[in-house]
Structure formats: structure tokens, C-alpha cells
Amino acid sequence: MRATIIHAPGDIRVENVPAPKITASTDAIVRTVAACVCGSDLWSYRGVLPVAEPQPIGHEYVGIVEEVGSDVSTVRPGQFVIGSFVASDNTCPICRTGYQTSCRHAQWVNGAQAEYVRVPLADGTLVAVPEQPAEDLIPSLLALSDVMGTGWYAARAAEVKPGSTAVVVGDGAVGLCGVIAARELGAERIIAMSRHASRQKLALEFGATDIVTERGEEGVARVKELTNGIGADSVLECVGTQESLHQALRSSRPGGNVGFVGFPHGSQIEGQELFFSHVGLRGGPAPVRAYLPDLIGRVIGGRINPGKVFDLTLPLDEAAEGYKAMAERRAVKTLLRP
């Protein structure tokens, strides 16, 4: 089969590799209908994370079940399914609290930018769509496998409530989906922090009420100005840098909450600053599996359309261009069609 392989920073190739096989009785093989490039994939592409040797890449996928192991009972061949980037059994004590990405038997899913992907723990990981979806729904369903679920977790972790004020730090696909989540959870005011006109437009379409173009302390000051000097009830941190984390913490009101889902790189919080802020922090890898049934219903019912974050669609063979376009900020998110 064809699969995307990262050889070194900036070196993405689509190559012929052996197709995956069932290796455990709890596996499923999914024929990929659509996959995509994640902002977190760019950390390796840009050389922030090391690439020691050529390896498959990609963890967002939707597709058709081709084969299942002997112990798989909740999905069957022929079904259109969505999975999370972390495989979970969905039955352990941690999963039952809604934190499937910390499942006691968790396995990271990788190599999804390919024609086929092996999904471990298929019963707990894959969720079948009630029927074969219309073609125009596939981008939004694909978004649920990571960025929409991650944006949703950011809003939940930040405790967005009806009538509240939310700030979204980051205008990538996760941040834009965080705007959708804040709106769906009832925020009355949603302040999106963005410097890019096309992303500002999409944030407003998704439900943002205000745009802040400033960053750092200037961005914090602008948020305080918009909130009568108080700060936001909830802040969604969707970047992962030192600056973005500080910006999120300082944009929150005392007693507010920050949900941080940006993969952290060199970011630290000084203990006394956190202590005297009275701000609550919660984050980590989003338990996408917990939200899939609800989010699938919202997509199929027409309530949300997160697939609009895909502003570049390419055949799988052109994956390298998809990475380059995102790295150069010519695209928010690239959808790949095997």
C-alpha cells in the first residue's frame, strides 16, 4: 500500500510499504477514506522533535472497516468508522471517568496517512457512523478524530458555561474548533486571538464575537480591556508555547479556568504566579473517544461543520505539499485522500 513516511525534518515521502495485518484479536484494519496533516505532525517536520529514522506518520483518520480480529464485537466489516489518535479499551477505570487517552492499556495510533491503518483495541477505539455518510460530511467527520475533539476538550477543561466569556489562544485548526466548542457549550462572548485574516473570518463564522490581534502582554491587556479589567471566565490554550501558556494564564480572571491542549514545548509556569492567580489549569491529550458519539450527532444533525478548517485537499501522493503548505501558513489544515 501507499503510506506517508517522514525521513527527516522537511523530508516527507509517499512510499509503497507492506499493508497492515491483524496482529491481535482486538485489532481492526480500516481502509482509509480520508486522513489529514495535524499541527503536531509539524513539530517533527520542522525539526523541533527528532526524527531518528524513517517512520510512518499520521494519526487522524476515517474509513471503512475491512477486517476485524476474533474478539472484536462492536464494529464489523463494511462500517464507516471514526477513531481517536489513542487506542483505548474504553472499559478500564480511567476510561470510565472519561479520560480514554490515559487508558491503562492505551496505545498510540500512527501511520494513518496511508491507504490502510491498523487500529488496536478496536472495540473501545472505533465508533461507527449510523450509515454511510454523504460525501460533504466526510471532512467534518474526519475533524472529529482529533482537532474537533481536542477543541471540545479544551472548552470542557476550561469549564465553559452558558453565559460565560471565553478566550481562545491559537488560530490553528484546534483553536478554531475550540471556538465551535465554546459556542456549543453556551459561551456568550468568545474572544479569538488571531493575526491571520482568513482564520479570523472562519473564527467569526464559527461563533467568535471579538478578534484580538495582539500577542503576549499586549494581547493580555486587550483581553482585560474587553472584559472591564477582569479577564475571561475560561481560556482555551491551543498552541503549547511558553508565550501562549502565559498569555492564557494571564488572560483569565481570578477563579477562572484554563484548558491547555497545545502540545507543550519548553513551556513552564512559575509556581508563585500560578498560586496567586487563583486560576485552575487542566489539560493534556484530549480524550476524543469520550466525545465522539455526541460530536457525530452534532455533525450529522447539521449543528456544527468543523470540516471547514480543511482549506487544502490533496491526493495522498502529494502529502509533502500538504506539509509544506501548513508549515508556510498557506493552509490551516490539509486533508489527504488516498
mmCIF file of C-alpha atoms in Angstrom:
data_model
loop_
_atom_site.group_PDB
_atom_site.id
_atom_site.type_symbol
_atom_site.label_atom_id
_atom_site.label_comp_id
_atom_site.label_asym_id
_atom_site.label_seq_id
_atom_site.Cartn_x
_atom_site.Cartn_y
_atom_site.Cartn_z
ATOM 1 C CA MET A 1 0.000 0.000 0.000
ATOM 2 C CA ARG A 2 0.967 3.679 -0.218
ATOM 3 C CA ALA A 3 1.862 5.405 3.053
ATOM 4 C CA THR A 4 3.379 8.690 4.136
ATOM 5 C CA ILE A 5 6.850 8.332 5.645
ATOM 6 C CA ILE A 6 8.862 11.064 7.330
ATOM 7 C CA HIS A 7 12.565 10.538 6.702
ATOM 8 C CA ALA A 8 13.947 13.696 8.304
ATOM 9 C CA PRO A 9 12.806 17.230 9.051
ATOM 10 C CA GLY A 10 11.289 18.629 5.869
ATOM 11 C CA ASP A 11 11.521 15.256 4.114
ATOM 12 C CA ILE A 12 8.087 13.684 3.579
ATOM 13 C CA ARG A 13 7.681 10.877 1.062
ATOM 14 C CA VAL A 14 4.814 8.640 -0.018
ATOM 15 C CA GLU A 15 6.154 5.122 -0.470
ATOM 16 C CA ASN A 16 4.976 1.568 -1.053
ATOM 17 C CA VAL A 17 5.070 -0.373 2.215
ATOM 18 C CA PRO A 18 3.520 -3.646 3.415
ATOM 19 C CA ALA A 19 -0.166 -3.327 4.236
ATOM 20 C CA PRO A 20 -1.024 -3.744 7.922
ATOM 21 C CA LYS A 21 -2.271 -7.069 9.206
ATOM 22 C CA ILE A 22 -4.262 -8.189 12.223
ATOM 23 C CA THR A 23 -1.678 -8.863 14.941
ATOM 24 C CA ALA A 24 -4.001 -9.134 17.947
ATOM 25 C CA SER A 25 -7.525 -10.461 18.295
ATOM 26 C CA THR A 26 -8.686 -6.969 19.307
ATOM 27 C CA ASP A 27 -7.371 -5.247 16.127
ATOM 28 C CA ALA A 28 -9.258 -3.887 13.157
ATOM 29 C CA ILE A 29 -7.961 -2.950 9.711
ATOM 30 C CA VAL A 30 -9.543 0.223 8.340
ATOM 31 C CA ARG A 31 -9.411 1.275 4.698
ATOM 32 C CA THR A 32 -8.746 4.991 4.915
ATOM 33 C CA VAL A 33 -11.321 7.194 3.210
ATOM 34 C CA ALA A 34 -9.708 10.435 4.390
ATOM 35 C CA ALA A 35 -6.755 11.401 6.555
ATOM 36 C CA CYS A 36 -5.022 14.698 7.265
ATOM 37 C CA VAL A 37 -1.936 16.515 8.472
ATOM 38 C CA CYS A 38 -2.008 17.608 12.117
ATOM 39 C CA GLY A 39 -0.322 20.673 13.548
ATOM 40 C CA SER A 40 1.510 18.326 15.914
ATOM 41 C CA ASP A 41 2.960 16.492 12.869
ATOM 42 C CA LEU A 42 4.712 19.747 12.026
ATOM 43 C CA TRP A 43 6.860 19.537 15.156
ATOM 44 C CA SER A 44 8.756 16.644 13.544
ATOM 45 C CA TYR A 45 8.565 18.200 10.085
ATOM 46 C CA ARG A 46 10.168 21.396 11.394
ATOM 47 C CA GLY A 47 12.799 19.516 13.386
ATOM 48 C CA VAL A 48 11.530 20.524 16.814
ATOM 49 C CA LEU A 49 11.076 16.826 17.587
ATOM 50 C CA PRO A 50 13.859 14.494 16.424
ATOM 51 C CA VAL A 51 13.381 12.035 13.574
ATOM 52 C CA ALA A 52 15.880 9.272 14.283
ATOM 53 C CA GLU A 53 14.907 7.095 11.316
ATOM 54 C CA PRO A 54 12.250 6.923 8.590
ATOM 55 C CA GLN A 55 8.854 6.234 10.136
ATOM 56 C CA PRO A 56 5.147 6.286 9.227
ATOM 57 C CA ILE A 57 3.234 9.370 10.275
ATOM 58 C CA GLY A 58 -0.367 10.494 10.783
ATOM 59 C CA HIS A 59 -2.999 9.830 13.431
ATOM 60 C CA GLU A 60 -6.297 11.260 12.129
ATOM 61 C CA TYR A 61 -8.493 9.015 10.030
ATOM 62 C CA VAL A 62 -11.944 7.938 8.946
ATOM 63 C CA GLY A 63 -12.669 4.924 6.829
ATOM 64 C CA ILE A 64 -14.323 1.595 6.175
ATOM 65 C CA VAL A 65 -13.660 -1.450 8.336
ATOM 66 C CA GLU A 66 -12.040 -4.111 6.160
ATOM 67 C CA GLU A 67 -11.219 -6.824 8.695
ATOM 68 C CA VAL A 68 -11.542 -7.402 12.433
ATOM 69 C CA GLY A 69 -9.877 -9.682 14.945
ATOM 70 C CA SER A 70 -11.736 -12.587 16.514
ATOM 71 C CA ASP A 71 -12.514 -10.696 19.734
ATOM 72 C CA VAL A 72 -13.920 -7.539 18.086
ATOM 73 C CA SER A 73 -17.694 -7.271 18.505
ATOM 74 C CA THR A 74 -18.780 -3.603 18.318
ATOM 75 C CA VAL A 75 -17.697 -2.867 14.742
ATOM 76 C CA ARG A 76 -17.840 -5.044 11.650
ATOM 77 C CA PRO A 77 -16.514 -5.015 8.091
ATOM 78 C CA GLY A 78 -18.271 -2.529 5.846
ATOM 79 C CA GLN A 79 -18.992 0.069 8.534
ATOM 80 C CA PHE A 80 -17.790 3.664 8.235
ATOM 81 C CA VAL A 81 -15.873 4.430 11.422
ATOM 82 C CA ILE A 82 -14.042 7.226 13.218
ATOM 83 C CA GLY A 83 -11.267 6.599 15.710
ATOM 84 C CA SER A 84 -9.133 8.548 18.126
ATOM 85 C CA PHE A 85 -5.376 9.069 17.905
ATOM 86 C CA VAL A 86 -5.054 6.972 21.071
ATOM 87 C CA ALA A 87 -6.465 3.464 21.145
ATOM 88 C CA SER A 88 -8.237 2.613 24.387
ATOM 89 C CA ASP A 89 -10.236 -0.291 25.741
ATOM 90 C CA ASN A 90 -12.976 2.127 26.910
ATOM 91 C CA THR A 91 -13.666 -0.141 29.901
ATOM 92 C CA CYS A 92 -10.836 0.396 32.391
ATOM 93 C CA PRO A 93 -11.435 2.609 35.472
ATOM 94 C CA ILE A 94 -9.720 5.585 33.809
ATOM 95 C CA CYS A 95 -11.727 5.242 30.603
ATOM 96 C CA ARG A 96 -14.934 5.119 32.610
ATOM 97 C CA THR A 97 -14.116 8.550 34.061
ATOM 98 C CA GLY A 98 -13.850 9.947 30.524
ATOM 99 C CA TYR A 99 -10.066 10.060 30.122
ATOM 100 C CA GLN A 100 -9.510 7.413 27.464
ATOM 101 C CA THR A 101 -6.164 8.884 26.400
ATOM 102 C CA SER A 102 -4.863 7.759 29.810
ATOM 103 C CA CYS A 103 -6.367 4.285 29.441
ATOM 104 C CA ARG A 104 -4.411 1.673 31.370
ATOM 105 C CA HIS A 105 -3.916 -0.164 28.072
ATOM 106 C CA ALA A 106 -3.541 2.881 25.798
ATOM 107 C CA GLN A 107 -1.690 2.588 22.508
ATOM 108 C CA TRP A 108 -0.862 5.498 20.212
ATOM 109 C CA VAL A 109 -2.239 5.161 16.688
ATOM 110 C CA ASN A 110 0.249 6.106 13.989
ATOM 111 C CA GLY A 111 0.674 5.717 10.248
ATOM 112 C CA ALA A 112 -2.843 6.847 9.336
ATOM 113 C CA GLN A 113 -1.723 8.914 6.318
ATOM 114 C CA ALA A 114 -1.953 5.743 4.288
ATOM 115 C CA GLU A 115 -4.363 3.563 2.350
ATOM 116 C CA TYR A 116 -4.934 1.294 5.353
ATOM 117 C CA VAL A 117 -4.371 1.593 9.094
ATOM 118 C CA ARG A 118 -4.339 -1.000 11.860
ATOM 119 C CA VAL A 119 -6.354 0.157 14.859
ATOM 120 C CA PRO A 120 -5.621 -1.644 18.153
ATOM 121 C CA LEU A 121 -8.358 -2.137 20.759
ATOM 122 C CA ALA A 122 -10.944 -1.611 18.045
ATOM 123 C CA ASP A 123 -13.986 -2.181 20.277
ATOM 124 C CA GLY A 124 -13.004 0.671 22.550
ATOM 125 C CA THR A 125 -11.483 2.978 19.950
ATOM 126 C CA LEU A 126 -13.684 2.970 16.857
ATOM 127 C CA VAL A 127 -17.162 4.458 16.661
ATOM 128 C CA ALA A 128 -19.357 3.571 13.694
ATOM 129 C CA VAL A 129 -21.415 6.229 11.938
ATOM 130 C CA PRO A 130 -25.069 5.101 11.728
ATOM 131 C CA GLU A 131 -24.913 4.814 7.930
ATOM 132 C CA GLN A 132 -22.544 5.620 5.079
ATOM 133 C CA PRO A 133 -22.173 9.416 5.334
ATOM 134 C CA ALA A 134 -22.743 11.838 2.496
ATOM 135 C CA GLU A 135 -19.545 12.942 0.808
ATOM 136 C CA ASP A 136 -19.867 16.508 2.062
ATOM 137 C CA LEU A 137 -19.887 15.307 5.693
ATOM 138 C CA ILE A 138 -16.578 13.431 5.483
ATOM 139 C CA PRO A 139 -14.324 16.457 6.236
ATOM 140 C CA SER A 140 -16.300 17.276 9.372
ATOM 141 C CA LEU A 141 -16.339 13.652 10.498
ATOM 142 C CA LEU A 142 -12.580 13.500 9.921
ATOM 143 C CA ALA A 143 -12.141 16.598 12.107
ATOM 144 C CA LEU A 144 -13.736 14.669 14.972
ATOM 145 C CA SER A 145 -10.842 12.199 15.092
ATOM 146 C CA ASP A 146 -8.635 14.874 16.646
ATOM 147 C CA VAL A 147 -8.991 18.639 16.200
ATOM 148 C CA MET A 148 -12.703 18.984 16.969
ATOM 149 C CA GLY A 149 -12.461 16.574 19.877
ATOM 150 C CA THR A 150 -9.378 18.400 21.120
ATOM 151 C CA GLY A 151 -11.071 21.790 20.836
ATOM 152 C CA TRP A 152 -14.049 20.337 22.687
ATOM 153 C CA TYR A 153 -11.813 19.057 25.474
ATOM 154 C CA ALA A 154 -10.137 22.472 25.728
ATOM 155 C CA ALA A 155 -13.532 24.072 26.275
ATOM 156 C CA ARG A 156 -14.625 21.419 28.755
ATOM 157 C CA ALA A 157 -11.329 21.623 30.656
ATOM 158 C CA ALA A 158 -11.699 25.415 30.780
ATOM 159 C CA GLU A 159 -15.225 24.896 32.163
ATOM 160 C CA VAL A 160 -17.029 26.963 29.545
ATOM 161 C CA LYS A 161 -20.567 27.543 30.766
ATOM 162 C CA PRO A 162 -23.703 29.196 29.372
ATOM 163 C CA GLY A 163 -23.393 32.956 29.517
ATOM 164 C CA SER A 164 -19.643 32.928 30.151
ATOM 165 C CA THR A 165 -16.773 34.708 28.424
ATOM 166 C CA ALA A 166 -14.182 32.515 26.696
ATOM 167 C CA VAL A 167 -10.840 33.362 25.127
ATOM 168 C CA VAL A 168 -9.240 31.099 22.523
ATOM 169 C CA VAL A 169 -5.450 31.366 22.246
ATOM 170 C CA GLY A 170 -4.363 29.945 18.895
ATOM 171 C CA ASP A 171 -5.983 30.162 15.459
ATOM 172 C CA GLY A 172 -4.951 26.795 14.045
ATOM 173 C CA ALA A 173 -7.464 24.031 13.446
ATOM 174 C CA VAL A 174 -7.715 23.151 17.152
ATOM 175 C CA GLY A 175 -8.236 26.773 18.182
ATOM 176 C CA LEU A 176 -10.882 27.278 15.510
ATOM 177 C CA CYS A 177 -12.653 24.118 16.657
ATOM 178 C CA GLY A 178 -12.350 25.463 20.204
ATOM 179 C CA VAL A 179 -14.436 28.428 19.061
ATOM 180 C CA ILE A 180 -17.116 25.997 17.872
ATOM 181 C CA ALA A 181 -16.974 24.160 21.196
ATOM 182 C CA ALA A 182 -17.235 27.344 23.259
ATOM 183 C CA ARG A 183 -20.277 28.384 21.255
ATOM 184 C CA GLU A 184 -21.914 24.963 21.589
ATOM 185 C CA LEU A 185 -21.310 24.975 25.351
ATOM 186 C CA GLY A 186 -23.071 28.308 25.651
ATOM 187 C CA ALA A 187 -20.391 30.991 25.925
ATOM 188 C CA GLU A 188 -21.951 34.400 25.425
ATOM 189 C CA ARG A 189 -18.719 36.093 24.402
ATOM 190 C CA ILE A 190 -15.891 34.353 22.547
ATOM 191 C CA ILE A 191 -12.653 36.245 22.012
ATOM 192 C CA ALA A 192 -10.438 34.654 19.357
ATOM 193 C CA MET A 193 -6.772 35.661 19.311
ATOM 194 C CA SER A 194 -5.598 35.672 15.693
ATOM 195 C CA ARG A 195 -3.375 37.645 13.353
ATOM 196 C CA HIS A 196 -4.447 35.983 10.097
ATOM 197 C CA ALA A 197 -7.365 37.433 8.133
ATOM 198 C CA SER A 198 -8.598 34.123 6.692
ATOM 199 C CA ARG A 199 -8.566 32.493 10.125
ATOM 200 C CA GLN A 200 -10.248 35.488 11.722
ATOM 201 C CA LYS A 201 -13.033 35.177 9.167
ATOM 202 C CA LEU A 202 -13.527 31.498 9.955
ATOM 203 C CA ALA A 203 -13.418 32.150 13.715
ATOM 204 C CA LEU A 204 -16.214 34.701 13.327
ATOM 205 C CA GLU A 205 -18.197 32.255 11.203
ATOM 206 C CA PHE A 206 -17.751 29.604 13.906
ATOM 207 C CA GLY A 207 -19.073 31.910 16.628
ATOM 208 C CA ALA A 208 -16.342 34.287 17.801
ATOM 209 C CA THR A 209 -17.690 37.664 18.897
ATOM 210 C CA ASP A 210 -14.351 39.508 19.106
ATOM 211 C CA ILE A 211 -10.943 39.240 17.468
ATOM 212 C CA VAL A 212 -7.726 40.208 19.267
ATOM 213 C CA THR A 213 -4.679 40.562 17.034
ATOM 214 C CA GLU A 214 -2.178 41.453 19.752
ATOM 215 C CA ARG A 215 0.034 38.817 21.383
ATOM 216 C CA GLY A 216 1.871 38.442 24.666
ATOM 217 C CA GLU A 217 1.305 41.117 27.276
ATOM 218 C CA GLU A 218 -0.322 43.370 24.684
ATOM 219 C CA GLY A 219 -2.811 40.596 23.965
ATOM 220 C CA VAL A 220 -3.499 40.142 27.680
ATOM 221 C CA ALA A 221 -4.067 43.871 28.055
ATOM 222 C CA ARG A 222 -6.544 43.848 25.164
ATOM 223 C CA VAL A 223 -8.469 40.940 26.705
ATOM 224 C CA LYS A 224 -8.599 42.777 30.028
ATOM 225 C CA GLU A 225 -9.867 45.869 28.196
ATOM 226 C CA LEU A 226 -12.646 43.853 26.584
ATOM 227 C CA THR A 227 -13.645 42.325 29.924
ATOM 228 C CA ASN A 228 -13.744 45.512 32.014
ATOM 229 C CA GLY A 229 -10.346 44.790 33.530
ATOM 230 C CA ILE A 230 -11.394 41.400 34.918
ATOM 231 C CA GLY A 231 -10.273 38.729 32.456
ATOM 232 C CA ALA A 232 -12.098 35.788 30.952
ATOM 233 C CA ASP A 233 -14.017 33.062 32.753
ATOM 234 C CA SER A 234 -12.473 30.403 30.512
ATOM 235 C CA VAL A 235 -9.358 30.351 28.349
ATOM 236 C CA LEU A 236 -8.587 27.683 25.760
ATOM 237 C CA GLU A 237 -4.827 27.358 25.168
ATOM 238 C CA CYS A 238 -4.319 25.673 21.791
ATOM 239 C CA VAL A 239 -0.663 26.320 20.903
ATOM 240 C CA GLY A 240 1.735 24.925 23.508
ATOM 241 C CA THR A 241 4.496 27.543 23.621
ATOM 242 C CA GLN A 242 5.777 29.460 26.635
ATOM 243 C CA GLU A 243 4.213 32.657 25.323
ATOM 244 C CA SER A 244 0.813 31.126 24.624
ATOM 245 C CA LEU A 245 0.597 29.462 28.039
ATOM 246 C CA HIS A 246 1.492 32.682 29.848
ATOM 247 C CA GLN A 247 -0.933 34.588 27.653
ATOM 248 C CA ALA A 248 -3.686 32.140 28.556
ATOM 249 C CA LEU A 249 -2.987 32.199 32.292
ATOM 250 C CA ARG A 250 -2.843 35.981 32.443
ATOM 251 C CA SER A 251 -5.979 36.436 30.327
ATOM 252 C CA SER A 252 -8.056 34.519 32.866
ATOM 253 C CA ARG A 253 -9.849 36.166 35.733
ATOM 254 C CA PRO A 254 -9.100 35.102 39.319
ATOM 255 C CA GLY A 255 -11.111 31.931 39.807
ATOM 256 C CA GLY A 256 -11.238 31.312 36.061
ATOM 257 C CA ASN A 257 -10.012 28.221 34.259
ATOM 258 C CA VAL A 258 -7.506 27.443 31.525
ATOM 259 C CA GLY A 259 -7.850 24.339 29.363
ATOM 260 C CA PHE A 260 -4.491 23.659 27.741
ATOM 261 C CA VAL A 261 -4.308 21.272 24.825
ATOM 262 C CA GLY A 262 -1.406 22.669 22.793
ATOM 263 C CA PHE A 263 1.421 20.134 22.850
ATOM 264 C CA PRO A 264 3.936 21.822 25.207
ATOM 265 C CA HIS A 265 7.420 22.707 24.034
ATOM 266 C CA GLY A 266 9.654 24.377 26.585
ATOM 267 C CA SER A 267 6.709 25.924 28.400
ATOM 268 C CA GLN A 268 6.853 26.386 32.163
ATOM 269 C CA ILE A 269 4.740 28.158 34.784
ATOM 270 C CA GLU A 270 6.336 29.758 37.813
ATOM 271 C CA GLY A 271 4.761 28.363 40.970
ATOM 272 C CA GLN A 272 4.066 31.652 42.740
ATOM 273 C CA GLU A 273 2.420 33.170 39.683
ATOM 274 C CA LEU A 274 0.026 30.226 39.496
ATOM 275 C CA PHE A 275 -0.508 30.254 43.258
ATOM 276 C CA PHE A 276 -1.571 33.904 43.414
ATOM 277 C CA SER A 277 -3.594 33.818 40.187
ATOM 278 C CA HIS A 278 -6.372 31.618 41.604
ATOM 279 C CA VAL A 279 -6.636 30.164 38.097
ATOM 280 C CA GLY A 280 -7.408 26.493 37.566
ATOM 281 C CA LEU A 281 -5.440 24.512 34.975
ATOM 282 C CA ARG A 282 -6.442 21.294 33.265
ATOM 283 C CA GLY A 283 -5.206 19.822 30.015
ATOM 284 C CA GLY A 284 -3.402 17.030 28.283
ATOM 285 C CA PRO A 285 -4.074 14.773 25.284
ATOM 286 C CA ALA A 286 -7.760 15.119 24.529
ATOM 287 C CA PRO A 287 -9.934 12.078 25.321
ATOM 288 C CA VAL A 288 -11.518 12.280 21.888
ATOM 289 C CA ARG A 289 -13.224 8.889 22.273
ATOM 290 C CA ALA A 290 -15.353 10.258 25.108
ATOM 291 C CA TYR A 291 -16.884 12.891 22.828
ATOM 292 C CA LEU A 292 -17.251 11.003 19.547
ATOM 293 C CA PRO A 293 -20.896 9.866 19.868
ATOM 294 C CA ASP A 294 -22.074 13.361 20.808
ATOM 295 C CA LEU A 295 -19.976 15.111 18.152
ATOM 296 C CA ILE A 296 -21.004 12.671 15.418
ATOM 297 C CA GLY A 297 -24.621 13.523 16.213
ATOM 298 C CA ARG A 298 -23.893 17.251 16.014
ATOM 299 C CA VAL A 299 -22.210 16.871 12.622
ATOM 300 C CA ILE A 300 -24.895 14.640 11.113
ATOM 301 C CA GLY A 301 -27.602 16.887 12.554
ATOM 302 C CA GLY A 302 -26.022 19.951 10.957
ATOM 303 C CA ARG A 303 -25.263 21.768 14.222
ATOM 304 C CA ILE A 304 -21.518 22.003 13.597
ATOM 305 C CA ASN A 305 -19.327 21.969 10.500
ATOM 306 C CA PRO A 306 -15.719 21.701 11.685
ATOM 307 C CA GLY A 307 -14.657 20.379 8.296
ATOM 308 C CA LYS A 308 -14.323 23.992 7.177
ATOM 309 C CA VAL A 309 -10.887 24.022 8.833
ATOM 310 C CA PHE A 310 -9.669 21.998 5.838
ATOM 311 C CA ASP A 311 -8.702 24.625 3.316
ATOM 312 C CA LEU A 312 -6.460 22.385 1.221
ATOM 313 C CA THR A 313 -7.387 18.951 -0.139
ATOM 314 C CA LEU A 314 -4.765 16.856 -1.901
ATOM 315 C CA PRO A 315 -4.337 13.268 -3.057
ATOM 316 C CA LEU A 316 -2.217 11.188 -0.706
ATOM 317 C CA ASP A 317 0.624 11.162 -3.223
ATOM 318 C CA GLU A 318 1.003 14.936 -2.689
ATOM 319 C CA ALA A 319 1.295 14.740 1.109
ATOM 320 C CA ALA A 320 4.656 16.545 1.029
ATOM 321 C CA GLU A 321 2.979 19.620 -0.438
ATOM 322 C CA GLY A 322 0.325 19.452 2.264
ATOM 323 C CA TYR A 323 3.004 19.570 4.951
ATOM 324 C CA LYS A 324 4.830 22.402 3.230
ATOM 325 C CA ALA A 325 1.668 24.466 2.833
ATOM 326 C CA MET A 326 0.846 24.154 6.511
ATOM 327 C CA ALA A 327 4.424 24.862 7.618
ATOM 328 C CA GLU A 328 4.412 28.012 5.480
ATOM 329 C CA ARG A 329 0.954 29.002 6.795
ATOM 330 C CA ARG A 330 -0.541 28.829 3.320
ATOM 331 C CA ALA A 331 -3.071 26.337 4.698
ATOM 332 C CA VAL A 332 -4.782 25.885 8.068
ATOM 333 C CA LYS A 333 -5.144 22.125 7.625
ATOM 334 C CA THR A 334 -4.575 19.691 4.792
ATOM 335 C CA LEU A 335 -6.977 16.857 4.008
ATOM 336 C CA LEU A 336 -5.480 13.849 2.222
ATOM 337 C CA ARG A 337 -7.429 11.462 0.003
ATOM 338 C CA PRO A 338 -5.811 8.024 -0.504
#
